[in-house]
Coordinates of C-alpha atoms and ligand atoms in Angstrom, one line a residue:
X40 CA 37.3 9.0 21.2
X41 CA 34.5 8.1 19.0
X42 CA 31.1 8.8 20.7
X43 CA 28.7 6.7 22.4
X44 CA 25.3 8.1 21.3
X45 CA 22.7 6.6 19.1
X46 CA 20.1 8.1 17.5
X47 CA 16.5 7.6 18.3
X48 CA 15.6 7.5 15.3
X49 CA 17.5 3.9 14.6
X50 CA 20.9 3.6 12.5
X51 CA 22.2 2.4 9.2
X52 CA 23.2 -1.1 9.1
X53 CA 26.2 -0.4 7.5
X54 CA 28.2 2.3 5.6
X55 CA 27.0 1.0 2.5
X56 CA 23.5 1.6 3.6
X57 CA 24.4 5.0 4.5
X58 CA 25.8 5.5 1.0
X59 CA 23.2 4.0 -1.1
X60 CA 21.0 6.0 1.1
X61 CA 22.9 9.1 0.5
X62 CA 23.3 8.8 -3.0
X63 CA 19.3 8.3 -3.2
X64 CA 18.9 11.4 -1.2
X65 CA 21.5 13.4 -3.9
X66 CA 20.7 11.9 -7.3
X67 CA 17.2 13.4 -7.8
X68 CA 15.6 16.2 -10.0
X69 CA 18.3 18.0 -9.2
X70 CA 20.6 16.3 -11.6
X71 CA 18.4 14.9 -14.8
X72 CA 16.2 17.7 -14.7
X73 CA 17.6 20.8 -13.4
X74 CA 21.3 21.1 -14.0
X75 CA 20.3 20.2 -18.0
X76 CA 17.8 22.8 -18.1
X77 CA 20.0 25.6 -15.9
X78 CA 23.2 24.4 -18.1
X79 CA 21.3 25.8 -20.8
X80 CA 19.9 29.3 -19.3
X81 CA 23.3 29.6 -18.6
X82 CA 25.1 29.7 -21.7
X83 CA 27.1 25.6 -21.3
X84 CA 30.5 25.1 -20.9
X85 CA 31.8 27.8 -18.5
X86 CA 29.0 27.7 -16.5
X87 CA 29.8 23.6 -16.1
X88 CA 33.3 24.1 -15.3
X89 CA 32.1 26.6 -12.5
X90 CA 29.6 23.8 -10.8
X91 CA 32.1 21.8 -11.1
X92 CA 34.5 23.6 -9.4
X93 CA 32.0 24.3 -6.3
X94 CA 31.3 20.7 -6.5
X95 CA 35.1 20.0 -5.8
X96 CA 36.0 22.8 -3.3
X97 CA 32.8 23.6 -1.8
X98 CA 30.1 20.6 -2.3
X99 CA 32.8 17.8 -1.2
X100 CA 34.8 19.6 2.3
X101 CA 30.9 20.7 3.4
X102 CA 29.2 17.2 2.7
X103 CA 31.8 15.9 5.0
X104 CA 31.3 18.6 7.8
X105 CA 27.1 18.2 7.3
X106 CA 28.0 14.2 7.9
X107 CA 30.6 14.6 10.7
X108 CA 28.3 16.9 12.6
X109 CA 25.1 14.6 12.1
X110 CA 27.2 11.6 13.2
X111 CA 28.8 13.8 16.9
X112 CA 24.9 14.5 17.6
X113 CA 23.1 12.1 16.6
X114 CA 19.7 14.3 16.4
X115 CA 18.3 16.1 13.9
X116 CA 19.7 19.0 12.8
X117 CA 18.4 21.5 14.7
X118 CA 19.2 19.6 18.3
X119 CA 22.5 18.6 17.1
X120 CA 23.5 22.4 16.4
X121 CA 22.3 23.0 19.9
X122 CA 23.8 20.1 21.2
X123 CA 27.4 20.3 19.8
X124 CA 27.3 24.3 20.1
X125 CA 26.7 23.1 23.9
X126 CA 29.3 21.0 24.2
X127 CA 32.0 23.0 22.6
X128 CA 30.9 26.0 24.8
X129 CA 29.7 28.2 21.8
X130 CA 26.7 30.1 21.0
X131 CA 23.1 28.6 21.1
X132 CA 22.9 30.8 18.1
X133 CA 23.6 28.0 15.9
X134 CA 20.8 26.1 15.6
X135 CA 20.1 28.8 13.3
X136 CA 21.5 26.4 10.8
X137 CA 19.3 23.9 11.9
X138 CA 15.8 26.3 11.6
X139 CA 16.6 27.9 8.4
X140 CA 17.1 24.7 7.0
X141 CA 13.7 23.2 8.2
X142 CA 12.5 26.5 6.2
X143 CA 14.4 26.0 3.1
X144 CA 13.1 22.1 3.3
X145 CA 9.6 23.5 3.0
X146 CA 10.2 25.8 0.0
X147 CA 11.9 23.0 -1.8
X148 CA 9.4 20.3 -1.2
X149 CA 6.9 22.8 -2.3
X150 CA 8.5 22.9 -5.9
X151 CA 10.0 19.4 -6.0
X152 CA 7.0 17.7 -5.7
X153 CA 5.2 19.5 -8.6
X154 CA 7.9 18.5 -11.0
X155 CA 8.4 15.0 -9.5
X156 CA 4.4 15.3 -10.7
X157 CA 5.4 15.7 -14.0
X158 CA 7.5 13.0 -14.4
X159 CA 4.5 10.8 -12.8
X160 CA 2.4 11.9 -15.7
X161 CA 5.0 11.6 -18.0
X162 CA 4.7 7.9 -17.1
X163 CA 1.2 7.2 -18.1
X164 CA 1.8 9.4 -21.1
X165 CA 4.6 7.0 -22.1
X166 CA 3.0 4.1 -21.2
X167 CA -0.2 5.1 -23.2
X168 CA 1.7 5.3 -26.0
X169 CA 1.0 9.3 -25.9
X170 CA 4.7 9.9 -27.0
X171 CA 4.8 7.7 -29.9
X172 CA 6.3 9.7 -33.2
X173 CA 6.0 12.8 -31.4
X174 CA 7.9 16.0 -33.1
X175 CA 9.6 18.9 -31.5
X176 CA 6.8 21.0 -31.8
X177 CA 4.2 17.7 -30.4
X178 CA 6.6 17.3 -27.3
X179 CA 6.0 21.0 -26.6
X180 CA 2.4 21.0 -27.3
X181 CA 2.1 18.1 -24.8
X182 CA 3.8 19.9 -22.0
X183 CA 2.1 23.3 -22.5
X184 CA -0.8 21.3 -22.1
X185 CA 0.1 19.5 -18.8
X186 CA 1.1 22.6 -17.7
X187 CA -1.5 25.0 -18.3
X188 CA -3.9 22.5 -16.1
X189 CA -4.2 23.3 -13.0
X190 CA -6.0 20.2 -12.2
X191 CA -3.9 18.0 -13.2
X192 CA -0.6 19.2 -11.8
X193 CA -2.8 19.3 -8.3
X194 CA -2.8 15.8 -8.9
X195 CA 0.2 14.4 -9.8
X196 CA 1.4 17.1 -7.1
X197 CA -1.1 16.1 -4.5
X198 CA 0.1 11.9 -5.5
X199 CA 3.7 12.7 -4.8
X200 CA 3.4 14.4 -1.6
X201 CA 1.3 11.3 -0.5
X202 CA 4.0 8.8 -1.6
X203 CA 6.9 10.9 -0.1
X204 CA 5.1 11.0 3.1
X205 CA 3.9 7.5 3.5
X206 CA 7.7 6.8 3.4
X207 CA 8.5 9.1 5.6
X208 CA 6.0 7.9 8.1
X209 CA 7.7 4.4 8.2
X210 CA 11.2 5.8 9.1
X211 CA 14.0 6.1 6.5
X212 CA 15.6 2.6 7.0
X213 CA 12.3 0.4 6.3
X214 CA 11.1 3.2 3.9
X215 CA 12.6 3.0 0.1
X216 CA 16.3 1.5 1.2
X217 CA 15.7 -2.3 -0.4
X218 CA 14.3 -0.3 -3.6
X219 CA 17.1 2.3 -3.9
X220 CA 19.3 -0.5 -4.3
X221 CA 18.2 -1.9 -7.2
X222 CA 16.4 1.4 -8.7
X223 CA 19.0 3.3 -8.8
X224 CA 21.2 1.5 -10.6
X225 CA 18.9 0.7 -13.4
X226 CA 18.5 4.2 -13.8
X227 CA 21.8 4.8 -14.6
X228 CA 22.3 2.1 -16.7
X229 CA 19.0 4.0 -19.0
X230 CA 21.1 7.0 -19.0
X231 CA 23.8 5.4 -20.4
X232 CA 21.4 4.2 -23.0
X233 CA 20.2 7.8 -23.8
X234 CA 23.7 8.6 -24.1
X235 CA 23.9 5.9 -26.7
X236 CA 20.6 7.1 -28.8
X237 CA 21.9 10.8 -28.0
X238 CA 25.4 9.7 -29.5
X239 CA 23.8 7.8 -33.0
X240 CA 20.5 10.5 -33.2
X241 CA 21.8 13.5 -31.8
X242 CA 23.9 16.2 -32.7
X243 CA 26.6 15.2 -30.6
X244 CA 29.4 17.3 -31.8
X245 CA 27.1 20.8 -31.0
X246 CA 25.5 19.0 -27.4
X247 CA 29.2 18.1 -26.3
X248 CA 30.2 21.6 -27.5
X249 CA 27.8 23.2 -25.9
X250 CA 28.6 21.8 -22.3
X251 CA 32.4 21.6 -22.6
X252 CA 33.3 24.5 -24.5
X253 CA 34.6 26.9 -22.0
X254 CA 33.6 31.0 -23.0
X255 CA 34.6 32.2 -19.4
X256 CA 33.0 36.0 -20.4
X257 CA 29.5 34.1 -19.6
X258 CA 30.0 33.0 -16.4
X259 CA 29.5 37.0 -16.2
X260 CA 27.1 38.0 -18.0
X261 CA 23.3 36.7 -19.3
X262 CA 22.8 37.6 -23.1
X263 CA 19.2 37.5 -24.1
X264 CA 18.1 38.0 -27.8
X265 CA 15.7 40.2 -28.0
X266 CA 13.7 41.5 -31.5
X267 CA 16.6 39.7 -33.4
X268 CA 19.6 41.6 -31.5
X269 CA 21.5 39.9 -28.6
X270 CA 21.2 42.0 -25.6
X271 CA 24.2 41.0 -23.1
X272 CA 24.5 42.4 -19.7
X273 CA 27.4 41.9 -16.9
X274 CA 25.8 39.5 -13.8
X275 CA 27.4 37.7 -11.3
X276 CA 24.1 35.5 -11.5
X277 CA 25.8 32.6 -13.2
X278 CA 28.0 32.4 -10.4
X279 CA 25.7 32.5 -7.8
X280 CA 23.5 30.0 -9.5
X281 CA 25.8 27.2 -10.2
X282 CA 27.2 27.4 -6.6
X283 CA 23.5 27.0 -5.9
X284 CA 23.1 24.2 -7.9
X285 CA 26.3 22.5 -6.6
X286 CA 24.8 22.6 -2.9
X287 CA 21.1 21.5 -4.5
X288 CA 22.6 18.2 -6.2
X289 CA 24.3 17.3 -3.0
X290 CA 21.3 17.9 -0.7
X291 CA 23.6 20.3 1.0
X292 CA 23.3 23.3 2.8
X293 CA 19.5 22.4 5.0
X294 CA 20.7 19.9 7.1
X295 CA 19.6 17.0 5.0
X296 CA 23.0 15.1 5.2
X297 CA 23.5 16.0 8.8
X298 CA 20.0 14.3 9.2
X299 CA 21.5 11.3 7.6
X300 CA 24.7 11.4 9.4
X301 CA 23.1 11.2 12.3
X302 CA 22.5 7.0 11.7
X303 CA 26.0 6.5 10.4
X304 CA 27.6 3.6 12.6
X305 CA 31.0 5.0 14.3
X306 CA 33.4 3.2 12.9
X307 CA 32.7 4.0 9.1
X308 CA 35.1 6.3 7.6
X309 CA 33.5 9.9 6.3
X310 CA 35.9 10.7 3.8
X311 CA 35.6 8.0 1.2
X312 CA 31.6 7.7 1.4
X313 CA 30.9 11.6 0.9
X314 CA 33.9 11.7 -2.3
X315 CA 31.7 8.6 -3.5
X316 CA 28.2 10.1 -3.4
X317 CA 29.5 13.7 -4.8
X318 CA 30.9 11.4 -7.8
X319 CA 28.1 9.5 -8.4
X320 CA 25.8 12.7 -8.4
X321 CA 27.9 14.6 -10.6
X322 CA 28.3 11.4 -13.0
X323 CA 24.7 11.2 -13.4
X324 CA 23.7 14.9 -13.8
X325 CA 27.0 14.9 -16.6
X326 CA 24.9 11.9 -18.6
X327 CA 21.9 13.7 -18.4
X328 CA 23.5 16.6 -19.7
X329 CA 25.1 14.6 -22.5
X330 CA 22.3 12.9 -23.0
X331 CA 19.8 15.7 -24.0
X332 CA 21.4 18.6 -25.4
X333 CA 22.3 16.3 -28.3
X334 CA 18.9 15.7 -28.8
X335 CA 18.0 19.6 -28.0
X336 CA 19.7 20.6 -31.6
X337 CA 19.2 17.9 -33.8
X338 CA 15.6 19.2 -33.0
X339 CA 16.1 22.4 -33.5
X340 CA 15.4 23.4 -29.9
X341 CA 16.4 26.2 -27.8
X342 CA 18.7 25.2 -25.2
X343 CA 17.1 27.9 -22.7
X344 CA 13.8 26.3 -22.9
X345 CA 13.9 26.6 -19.3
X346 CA 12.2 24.2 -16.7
X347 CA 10.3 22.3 -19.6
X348 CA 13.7 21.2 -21.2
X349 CA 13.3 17.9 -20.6
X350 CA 9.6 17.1 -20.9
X351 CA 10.2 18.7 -24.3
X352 CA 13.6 16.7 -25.7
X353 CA 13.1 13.2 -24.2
X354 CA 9.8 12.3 -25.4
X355 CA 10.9 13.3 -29.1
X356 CA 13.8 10.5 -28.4
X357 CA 11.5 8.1 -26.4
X358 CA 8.6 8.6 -29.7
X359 CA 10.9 7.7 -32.4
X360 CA 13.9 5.0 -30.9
X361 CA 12.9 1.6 -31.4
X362 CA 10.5 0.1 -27.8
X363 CA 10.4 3.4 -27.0
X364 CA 7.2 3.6 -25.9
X365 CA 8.2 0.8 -23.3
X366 CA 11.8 2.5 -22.7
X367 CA 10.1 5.9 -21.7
X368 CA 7.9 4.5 -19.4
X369 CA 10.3 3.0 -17.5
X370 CA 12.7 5.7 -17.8
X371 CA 9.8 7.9 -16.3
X372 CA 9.2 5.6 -13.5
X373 CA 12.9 5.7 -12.1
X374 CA 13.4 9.3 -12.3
X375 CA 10.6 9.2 -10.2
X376 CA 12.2 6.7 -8.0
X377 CA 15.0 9.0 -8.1
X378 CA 13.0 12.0 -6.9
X379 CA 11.2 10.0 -4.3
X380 CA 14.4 8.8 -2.3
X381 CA 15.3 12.5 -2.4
X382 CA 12.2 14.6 -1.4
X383 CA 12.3 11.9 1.5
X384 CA 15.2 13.4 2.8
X385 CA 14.2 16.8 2.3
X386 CA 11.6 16.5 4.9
X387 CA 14.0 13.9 7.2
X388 CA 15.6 17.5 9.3
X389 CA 11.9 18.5 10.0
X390 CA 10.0 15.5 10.8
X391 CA 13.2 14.0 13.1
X392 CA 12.8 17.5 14.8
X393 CA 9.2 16.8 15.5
X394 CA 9.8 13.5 17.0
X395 CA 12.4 14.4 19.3
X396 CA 10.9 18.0 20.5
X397 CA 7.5 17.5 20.5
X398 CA 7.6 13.4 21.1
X399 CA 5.1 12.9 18.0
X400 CA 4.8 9.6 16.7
X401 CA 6.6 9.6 13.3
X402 CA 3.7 9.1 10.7
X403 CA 2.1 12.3 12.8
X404 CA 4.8 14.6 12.3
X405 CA 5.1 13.2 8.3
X406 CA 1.6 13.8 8.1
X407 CA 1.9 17.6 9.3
X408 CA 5.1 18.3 7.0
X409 CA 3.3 16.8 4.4
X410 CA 0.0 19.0 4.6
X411 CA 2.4 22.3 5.1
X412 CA 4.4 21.7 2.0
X413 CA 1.4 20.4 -0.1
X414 CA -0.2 23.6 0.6
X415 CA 3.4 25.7 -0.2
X416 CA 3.0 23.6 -3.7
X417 CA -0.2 25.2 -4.6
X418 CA 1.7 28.0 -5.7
X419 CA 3.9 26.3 -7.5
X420 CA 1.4 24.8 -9.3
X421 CA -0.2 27.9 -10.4
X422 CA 3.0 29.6 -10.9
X423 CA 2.5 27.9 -14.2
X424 CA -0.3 28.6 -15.6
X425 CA -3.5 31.0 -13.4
X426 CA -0.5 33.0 -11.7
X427 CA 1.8 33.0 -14.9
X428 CA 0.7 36.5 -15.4
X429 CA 3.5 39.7 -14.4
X430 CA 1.3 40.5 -11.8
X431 CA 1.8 37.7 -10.2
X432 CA 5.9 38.2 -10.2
X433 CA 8.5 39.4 -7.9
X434 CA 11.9 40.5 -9.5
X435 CA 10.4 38.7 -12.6
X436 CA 9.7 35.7 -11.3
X437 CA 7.0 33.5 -11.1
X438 CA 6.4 31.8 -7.4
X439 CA 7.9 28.7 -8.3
X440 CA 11.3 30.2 -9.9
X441 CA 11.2 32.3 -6.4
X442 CA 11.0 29.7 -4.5
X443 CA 13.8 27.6 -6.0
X444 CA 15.9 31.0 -6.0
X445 CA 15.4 31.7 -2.6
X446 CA 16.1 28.5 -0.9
X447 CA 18.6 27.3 -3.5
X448 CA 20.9 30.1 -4.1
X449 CA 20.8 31.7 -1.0
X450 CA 19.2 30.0 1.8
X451 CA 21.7 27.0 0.7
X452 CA 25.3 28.8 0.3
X453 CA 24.3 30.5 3.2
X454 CA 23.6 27.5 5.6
X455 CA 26.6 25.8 3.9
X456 CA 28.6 29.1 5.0
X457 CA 27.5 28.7 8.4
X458 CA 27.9 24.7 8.7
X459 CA 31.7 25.4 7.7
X460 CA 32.1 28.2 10.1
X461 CA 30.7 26.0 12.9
X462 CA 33.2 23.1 12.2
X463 CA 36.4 25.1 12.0
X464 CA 35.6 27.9 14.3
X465 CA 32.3 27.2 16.6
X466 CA 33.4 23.2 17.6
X467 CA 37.2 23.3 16.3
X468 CA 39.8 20.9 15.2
X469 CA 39.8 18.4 18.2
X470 CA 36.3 17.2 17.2
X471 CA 36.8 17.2 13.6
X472 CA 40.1 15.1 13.9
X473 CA 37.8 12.6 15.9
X474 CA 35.2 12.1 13.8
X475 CA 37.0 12.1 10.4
X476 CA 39.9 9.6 11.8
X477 CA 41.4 10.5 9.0
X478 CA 44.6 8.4 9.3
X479 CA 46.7 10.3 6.7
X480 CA 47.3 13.8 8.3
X481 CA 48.3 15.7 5.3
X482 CA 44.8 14.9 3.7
X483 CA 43.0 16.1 7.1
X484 CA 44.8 19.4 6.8
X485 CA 44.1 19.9 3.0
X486 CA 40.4 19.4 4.3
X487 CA 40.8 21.8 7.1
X488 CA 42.5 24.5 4.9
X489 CA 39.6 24.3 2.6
X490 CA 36.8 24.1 5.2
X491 CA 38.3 27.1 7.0
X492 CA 39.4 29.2 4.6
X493 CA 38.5 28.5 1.2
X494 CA 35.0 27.1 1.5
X495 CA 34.0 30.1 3.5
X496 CA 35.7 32.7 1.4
X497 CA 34.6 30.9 -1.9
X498 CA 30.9 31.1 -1.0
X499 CA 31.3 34.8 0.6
X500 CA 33.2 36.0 -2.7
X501 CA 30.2 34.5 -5.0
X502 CA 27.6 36.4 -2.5
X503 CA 29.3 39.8 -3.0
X504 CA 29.6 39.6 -6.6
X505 CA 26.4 38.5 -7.1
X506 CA 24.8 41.8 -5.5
X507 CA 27.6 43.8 -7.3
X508 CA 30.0 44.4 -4.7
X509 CA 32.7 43.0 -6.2
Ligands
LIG791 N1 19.7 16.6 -4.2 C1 18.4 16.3 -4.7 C2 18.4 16.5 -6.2 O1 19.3 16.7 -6.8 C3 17.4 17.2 -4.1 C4 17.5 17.2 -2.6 C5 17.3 16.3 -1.7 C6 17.9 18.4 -1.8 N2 17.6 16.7 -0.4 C7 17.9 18.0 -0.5 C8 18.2 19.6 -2.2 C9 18.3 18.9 0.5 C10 18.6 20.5 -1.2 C11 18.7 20.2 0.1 O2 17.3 16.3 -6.8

């Protein structure tokens, strides 16, 4: 029996909205600027095969349980955990899913929006003709600069919070959906191009390397050089941060998808929609891989650059390639397209909550988010430049990496644990089998094997051996 309920919040017209809308909410920062610049912390290849891996067997059986779960309660996360745990006679204790997820939502808007403020600068830079012939060591100078203003990042910062809420405010569906569907797209088709000028400019034979060569002994340990000797030392970071990243490219993890699963239509089939968005996210954050490490060695650039990666390669490709100047500025616009229809959804779990619990109109309760997160982003601003100093670091780490560690490589896996547990043991297989409909059993029980036992048991492996118990 399919339920009857519909959110309050209105619904997706169709399936195809959902996954347009979906694929908005995954393709983000998270793909053309992070997994490059973590790919390269982390030593390439083995490290990609690993994400890749959590993508298949963790990121794929949990975006279906996030998007079954929205759809059954129709509510935002945190009174669809109550809900459903209701319903199915299990602890009230679950909502806890639903909370920390509202918290991890604020930690990453708080960093997302400074970087989506980097890519708004990088626009006018473009456009200005600021990145015209610009060398390796130019490109760097450029975003030291940007960087080390505190002004300006508040800014850019301050501009994107603004835009994210003002969709928010007018509700998901009349927000950014006509413009996903024509944005995204385009931006894919300019990856493909930088792929091209990586492929003809590059060194494409060392960028390919680099991401597909598989040395397995770095998935477990970090080597740093250090006064011309490389220092290597056994981690299970590597681990715990591409399973991190693999639940931050899908926008799993906080509740997000269950958010938007809660305005699927009834009839649409789960299955096919999530394998569709986990393909198109991991497509794109592959090109933008392939696309910039190229460029990264034919400059003579260092791979772990870190979160400046890049703001440091692209410009050097945008300066010299032929209309550059007008390629970067749009290519600069739709990543921040890109990062728009995401940090929408980031605050979606939050702001529904605040319409349904406290009956506040929606522009009210995007308002409030907004304010909270802006003020959250003031350290990662500073992070950068006033509080760059090591008294200003916790486990060596500026606020900003903190913040992304926290909520990404543990606050995620761990809600993503708990989201798995609830479907196979909290609710059971009676409601699963309803929503899913799959029609071919032997592909529900693959999914069910996976969600019970190997999801779980995955994540809970990577979380012992990252503190060293294993
Ligand atoms: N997935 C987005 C990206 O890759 C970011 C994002 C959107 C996200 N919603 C989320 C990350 C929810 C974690 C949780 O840029």
């Amino acid at each position: 029996m399919a339920n009857q309920r519909v959110s309050v919040h209105g619904m997706w017209s169709s399936r195809a909205v959902f996954i347009m809308a979906t694929v908005g909410s995954a393709v983000g920062l998270g793909n053309i600027w992070k997994f490059p610049y973590i790919t390269g912390e982390y030593g390439g290849g083995a490290f990609v095969i690993v994400y890749l891996l959590c993508i298949a067997l963790i990121g794929i059986p949990i975006m279906m349980a996030e998007v079954l779960l929205g759809r059954r309660g129709r509510s935002s996360p945190i009174n669809t955990m109550k809900r459903l745990a209701r319903e199915q006679g299990s602890s009230p204790a679950w909502s806890i899913v639903g909370y920390s997820g509202v918290v991890a939502g604020f930690l990453i808007l708080s960093f997302y929006s400074v970087v989506a403020g980097w890519a708004l600068a990088y626009i006018f830079q473009a456009a200005s003709g600021g990145l015209n012939d610009v060398s390796a060591t130019d490109a760097k100078a450029l975003f030291e600069g940007l960087i080390g203003s505190p002004d300006q990042l508040m800014i850019w910062h301050s501009l994107f919070m603004i835009m994210t809420m003002a969709v928010v405010a007018r509700g998901v569906r009349d927000g950014l959906e006509r413009a996903i569907n024509i944005l995204m797209p385009a931006l894919f088709v300019m990856l493909l191009i930088m792929v091209g000028y990586a492929f003809v400019e590059g060194d494409i034979k060392r960028g390919l390397g680099f991401m597909f060569n598989i040395d397995f002994s770095k998935v477990f340990q970090i080597c740093v050089e250090e006064a011309g000797q490389v220092q290597c030392r056994f981690t299970g970071e590597p681990l715990l941060v591409a399973m991190g990243q693999a639940f931050f490219t899908l926008s799993l993890g906080m509740g997000a998808i269950m958010a938007y699963g809660a305005y699927v239509p009834n009839h649409a089939s789960i299955t096919g929609a999530t394998v569709t968005i986990a393909a198109a996210d991991t497509v794109v954050a592959l090109l933008a891989g392939i696309a910039i490490f190229p460029i990264v060695f034919a400059s003579g650039l260092e791979p772990a650059a870190g979160p400046g990666l890049i703001f440091q390669t692209l410009p050097i490709a945008f300066g010299n390639m032929v209309g550059g100047q007008w390629f970067g500025t749009v290519f600069f616009i739709l990543l921040v397209f890109a990062a728009w229809s995401s940090a929408i959804s980031i605050s979606e779990p939050a702001v529904a909550w605040l319409v349904e619990s406290r009956k506040w109109a929606r522009a009210h309760a995007a308002m409030v988010i907004g304010v909270f997160a802006w003020l959250l982003g003031i350290g990662s601003v500073l992070s950068f430049n006033l509080w760059a100093g090591e008294e200003y670091r916790w486990f060596g780490k500026t606020l900003f990496d903190l913040k992304d560690y926290l909520a990404s490589n543990i606050m995620l896996p761990l809600g993503g644990l708990l989201i798995a547990l609830f479907v196979a043991y909290g609710a059971g297989r009676q409601m699963a089998l309803e929503e899913l409909s799959i029609s071919r059993q032997r592909l529900f029980d693959a999914w069910w094997v996976i969600i019970r036992y190997i999801s779980p048991i995955g994540i809970a492996l990577v979380f012992l051996n990252s503190v060293g118990l294993l």
